[in-house]
Amino acid sequence: MERRAAREEAFKLLFSVDLNEEGVTEEHIEETFVKTIVHGVIAYKEDVDNMLKEHLTNWTIDRIALVEKTILRIAIYEIKHVDDVPTAVSINEAVELAHKYGDEKSGKFINGVLAKLIK
């Protein structure tokens, strides 16, 4: 599985976890990179959310739609904790997920938040 597909699978799993307030089980995850992202985002969720809060302007984390929040969590986790993924790749992949699953403004929003994060 390519990493783009793995990120998308991780996005779907994490979105479902937050939406349904259920945990994720190992049988849901087959790919190693998907496991890395899903387990990492869950393990570092509080830290990731705190970083996200620090870089929001005129927004609160509670106002962010679950699609965008999940994408941002994945990207922030990757940027801060996955050494073999360049920051630019994490940002680009997050924007691509936003274009696919968010609305027409999601990509710009994701890009803006992540740009503030990496400064």
PDB file of C-alpha atoms in Angstrom:
ATOM      1  CA  MET A   1       0.000   0.000   0.000  1.00  0.00           C
ATOM      2  CA  GLU A   2       1.355   3.419  -0.921  1.00  0.00           C
ATOM      3  CA  ARG A   3       1.666   5.971   1.850  1.00  0.00           C
ATOM      4  CA  ARG A   4      -1.034   8.178   0.326  1.00  0.00           C
ATOM      5  CA  ALA A   5      -3.486   5.278   0.515  1.00  0.00           C
ATOM      6  CA  ALA A   6      -2.250   4.447   4.023  1.00  0.00           C
ATOM      7  CA  ARG A   7      -2.884   8.037   5.161  1.00  0.00           C
ATOM      8  CA  GLU A   8      -6.367   7.896   3.698  1.00  0.00           C
ATOM      9  CA  GLU A   9      -7.052   4.618   5.506  1.00  0.00           C
ATOM     10  CA  ALA A  10      -5.712   6.118   8.754  1.00  0.00           C
ATOM     11  CA  PHE A  11      -7.934   9.178   8.201  1.00  0.00           C
ATOM     12  CA  LYS A  12     -11.018   6.978   7.808  1.00  0.00           C
ATOM     13  CA  LEU A  13     -10.200   4.972  10.931  1.00  0.00           C
ATOM     14  CA  LEU A  14      -9.447   8.026  13.088  1.00  0.00           C
ATOM     15  CA  PHE A  15     -12.526   9.854  11.786  1.00  0.00           C
ATOM     16  CA  SER A  16     -14.646   6.828  12.696  1.00  0.00           C
ATOM     17  CA  VAL A  17     -13.055   6.574  16.147  1.00  0.00           C
ATOM     18  CA  ASP A  18     -13.925  10.208  16.926  1.00  0.00           C
ATOM     19  CA  LEU A  19     -17.349  10.083  15.302  1.00  0.00           C
ATOM     20  CA  ASN A  20     -18.455   6.894  17.038  1.00  0.00           C
ATOM     21  CA  GLU A  21     -16.407   7.405  20.210  1.00  0.00           C
ATOM     22  CA  GLU A  22     -15.104   3.853  19.919  1.00  0.00           C
ATOM     23  CA  GLY A  23     -11.605   2.466  20.033  1.00  0.00           C
ATOM     24  CA  VAL A  24      -9.797   0.943  17.097  1.00  0.00           C
ATOM     25  CA  THR A  25      -8.845  -2.713  17.151  1.00  0.00           C
ATOM     26  CA  GLU A  26      -5.803  -4.344  15.603  1.00  0.00           C
ATOM     27  CA  GLU A  27      -7.875  -6.288  13.079  1.00  0.00           C
ATOM     28  CA  HIS A  28      -8.913  -2.979  11.540  1.00  0.00           C
ATOM     29  CA  ILE A  29      -5.282  -2.177  10.719  1.00  0.00           C
ATOM     30  CA  GLU A  30      -3.170  -4.285   8.393  1.00  0.00           C
ATOM     31  CA  GLU A  31      -0.602  -1.851   6.997  1.00  0.00           C
ATOM     32  CA  THR A  32       2.385  -0.810   9.138  1.00  0.00           C
ATOM     33  CA  PHE A  33       2.258   2.881   8.163  1.00  0.00           C
ATOM     34  CA  VAL A  34      -1.472   2.992   8.949  1.00  0.00           C
ATOM     35  CA  LYS A  35      -0.692   1.553  12.405  1.00  0.00           C
ATOM     36  CA  THR A  36       2.038   4.134  12.916  1.00  0.00           C
ATOM     37  CA  ILE A  37      -0.329   7.010  12.165  1.00  0.00           C
ATOM     38  CA  VAL A  38      -3.401   5.692  13.976  1.00  0.00           C
ATOM     39  CA  HIS A  39      -1.592   4.623  17.130  1.00  0.00           C
ATOM     40  CA  GLY A  40       0.547   7.764  17.104  1.00  0.00           C
ATOM     41  CA  VAL A  41      -2.358  10.179  16.730  1.00  0.00           C
ATOM     42  CA  ILE A  42      -4.253   8.395  19.495  1.00  0.00           C
ATOM     43  CA  ALA A  43      -1.215   8.267  21.803  1.00  0.00           C
ATOM     44  CA  TYR A  44      -0.261  11.916  21.235  1.00  0.00           C
ATOM     45  CA  LYS A  45      -3.777  13.319  20.781  1.00  0.00           C
ATOM     46  CA  GLU A  46      -3.574  15.701  23.739  1.00  0.00           C
ATOM     47  CA  ASP A  47      -0.175  17.062  22.652  1.00  0.00           C
ATOM     48  CA  VAL A  48      -1.271  17.292  19.016  1.00  0.00           C
ATOM     49  CA  ASP A  49      -4.474  19.111  19.991  1.00  0.00           C
ATOM     50  CA  ASN A  50      -2.498  21.547  22.154  1.00  0.00           C
ATOM     51  CA  MET A  51      -0.194  22.313  19.211  1.00  0.00           C
ATOM     52  CA  LEU A  52      -3.240  22.767  17.015  1.00  0.00           C
ATOM     53  CA  LYS A  53      -4.852  25.164  19.504  1.00  0.00           C
ATOM     54  CA  GLU A  54      -1.670  27.257  19.617  1.00  0.00           C
ATOM     55  CA  HIS A  55      -1.775  27.825  15.861  1.00  0.00           C
ATOM     56  CA  LEU A  56      -5.442  28.644  15.359  1.00  0.00           C
ATOM     57  CA  THR A  57      -6.391  32.239  14.670  1.00  0.00           C
ATOM     58  CA  ASN A  58     -10.003  33.257  15.332  1.00  0.00           C
ATOM     59  CA  TRP A  59     -10.940  29.586  15.740  1.00  0.00           C
ATOM     60  CA  THR A  60     -11.336  27.165  18.607  1.00  0.00           C
ATOM     61  CA  ILE A  61     -10.641  23.481  18.204  1.00  0.00           C
ATOM     62  CA  ASP A  62     -14.305  22.759  18.963  1.00  0.00           C
ATOM     63  CA  ARG A  63     -15.400  24.814  15.938  1.00  0.00           C
ATOM     64  CA  ILE A  64     -13.287  22.828  13.492  1.00  0.00           C
ATOM     65  CA  ALA A  65     -15.245  20.199  11.587  1.00  0.00           C
ATOM     66  CA  LEU A  66     -14.231  16.622  12.326  1.00  0.00           C
ATOM     67  CA  VAL A  67     -12.886  16.089   8.791  1.00  0.00           C
ATOM     68  CA  GLU A  68     -10.453  18.992   9.063  1.00  0.00           C
ATOM     69  CA  LYS A  69      -9.592  18.232  12.696  1.00  0.00           C
ATOM     70  CA  THR A  70      -8.724  14.625  11.841  1.00  0.00           C
ATOM     71  CA  ILE A  71      -6.589  15.675   8.871  1.00  0.00           C
ATOM     72  CA  LEU A  72      -4.764  18.263  10.976  1.00  0.00           C
ATOM     73  CA  ARG A  73      -4.109  15.729  13.725  1.00  0.00           C
ATOM     74  CA  ILE A  74      -2.564  13.323  11.223  1.00  0.00           C
ATOM     75  CA  ALA A  75      -0.396  16.033   9.667  1.00  0.00           C
ATOM     76  CA  ILE A  76       0.766  17.451  12.996  1.00  0.00           C
ATOM     77  CA  TYR A  77       1.603  13.984  14.285  1.00  0.00           C
ATOM     78  CA  GLU A  78       3.580  13.235  11.108  1.00  0.00           C
ATOM     79  CA  ILE A  79       5.434  16.557  11.190  1.00  0.00           C
ATOM     80  CA  LYS A  80       6.417  16.195  14.840  1.00  0.00           C
ATOM     81  CA  HIS A  81       6.935  12.443  15.212  1.00  0.00           C
ATOM     82  CA  VAL A  82       7.506  10.653  11.880  1.00  0.00           C
ATOM     83  CA  ASP A  83      11.100  11.344  10.913  1.00  0.00           C
ATOM     84  CA  ASP A  84      11.100   9.717   7.482  1.00  0.00           C
ATOM     85  CA  VAL A  85       8.314  11.934   6.105  1.00  0.00           C
ATOM     86  CA  PRO A  86       9.402  15.422   4.993  1.00  0.00           C
ATOM     87  CA  THR A  87       7.297  18.260   6.388  1.00  0.00           C
ATOM     88  CA  ALA A  88       6.348  19.449   2.896  1.00  0.00           C
ATOM     89  CA  VAL A  89       5.027  15.979   2.062  1.00  0.00           C
ATOM     90  CA  SER A  90       2.923  15.878   5.247  1.00  0.00           C
ATOM     91  CA  ILE A  91       1.421  19.265   4.411  1.00  0.00           C
ATOM     92  CA  ASN A  92       0.760  18.382   0.776  1.00  0.00           C
ATOM     93  CA  GLU A  93      -0.863  15.079   1.712  1.00  0.00           C
ATOM     94  CA  ALA A  94      -3.048  16.829   4.299  1.00  0.00           C
ATOM     95  CA  VAL A  95      -4.196  19.365   1.710  1.00  0.00           C
ATOM     96  CA  GLU A  96      -4.961  16.546  -0.748  1.00  0.00           C
ATOM     97  CA  LEU A  97      -7.063  14.748   1.876  1.00  0.00           C
ATOM     98  CA  ALA A  98      -8.864  18.027   2.570  1.00  0.00           C
ATOM     99  CA  HIS A  99      -9.667  18.468  -1.121  1.00  0.00           C
ATOM    100  CA  LYS A 100     -11.065  14.941  -1.256  1.00  0.00           C
ATOM    101  CA  TYR A 101     -13.045  14.851   2.000  1.00  0.00           C
ATOM    102  CA  GLY A 102     -13.600  18.469   3.027  1.00  0.00           C
ATOM    103  CA  ASP A 103     -15.375  21.374   1.416  1.00  0.00           C
ATOM    104  CA  GLU A 104     -13.960  23.896  -1.051  1.00  0.00           C
ATOM    105  CA  LYS A 105     -12.256  25.916   1.718  1.00  0.00           C
ATOM    106  CA  SER A 106     -10.749  22.985   3.613  1.00  0.00           C
ATOM    107  CA  GLY A 107      -7.482  22.819   1.688  1.00  0.00           C
ATOM    108  CA  LYS A 108      -6.685  26.490   2.288  1.00  0.00           C
ATOM    109  CA  PHE A 109      -7.603  26.209   5.959  1.00  0.00           C
ATOM    110  CA  ILE A 110      -5.412  23.129   6.478  1.00  0.00           C
ATOM    111  CA  ASN A 111      -2.526  24.728   4.601  1.00  0.00           C
ATOM    112  CA  GLY A 112      -2.799  27.937   6.627  1.00  0.00           C
ATOM    113  CA  VAL A 113      -2.827  26.207  10.003  1.00  0.00           C
ATOM    114  CA  LEU A 114       0.096  23.956   9.096  1.00  0.00           C
ATOM    115  CA  ALA A 115       2.080  26.894   7.686  1.00  0.00           C
ATOM    116  CA  LYS A 116       1.779  28.615  11.082  1.00  0.00           C
ATOM    117  CA  LEU A 117       2.816  25.424  12.836  1.00  0.00           C
ATOM    118  CA  ILE A 118       6.087  25.030  10.938  1.00  0.00           C
ATOM    119  CA  LYS A 119       7.218  28.662  11.299  1.00  0.00           C
TER     120      LYS A 119
END
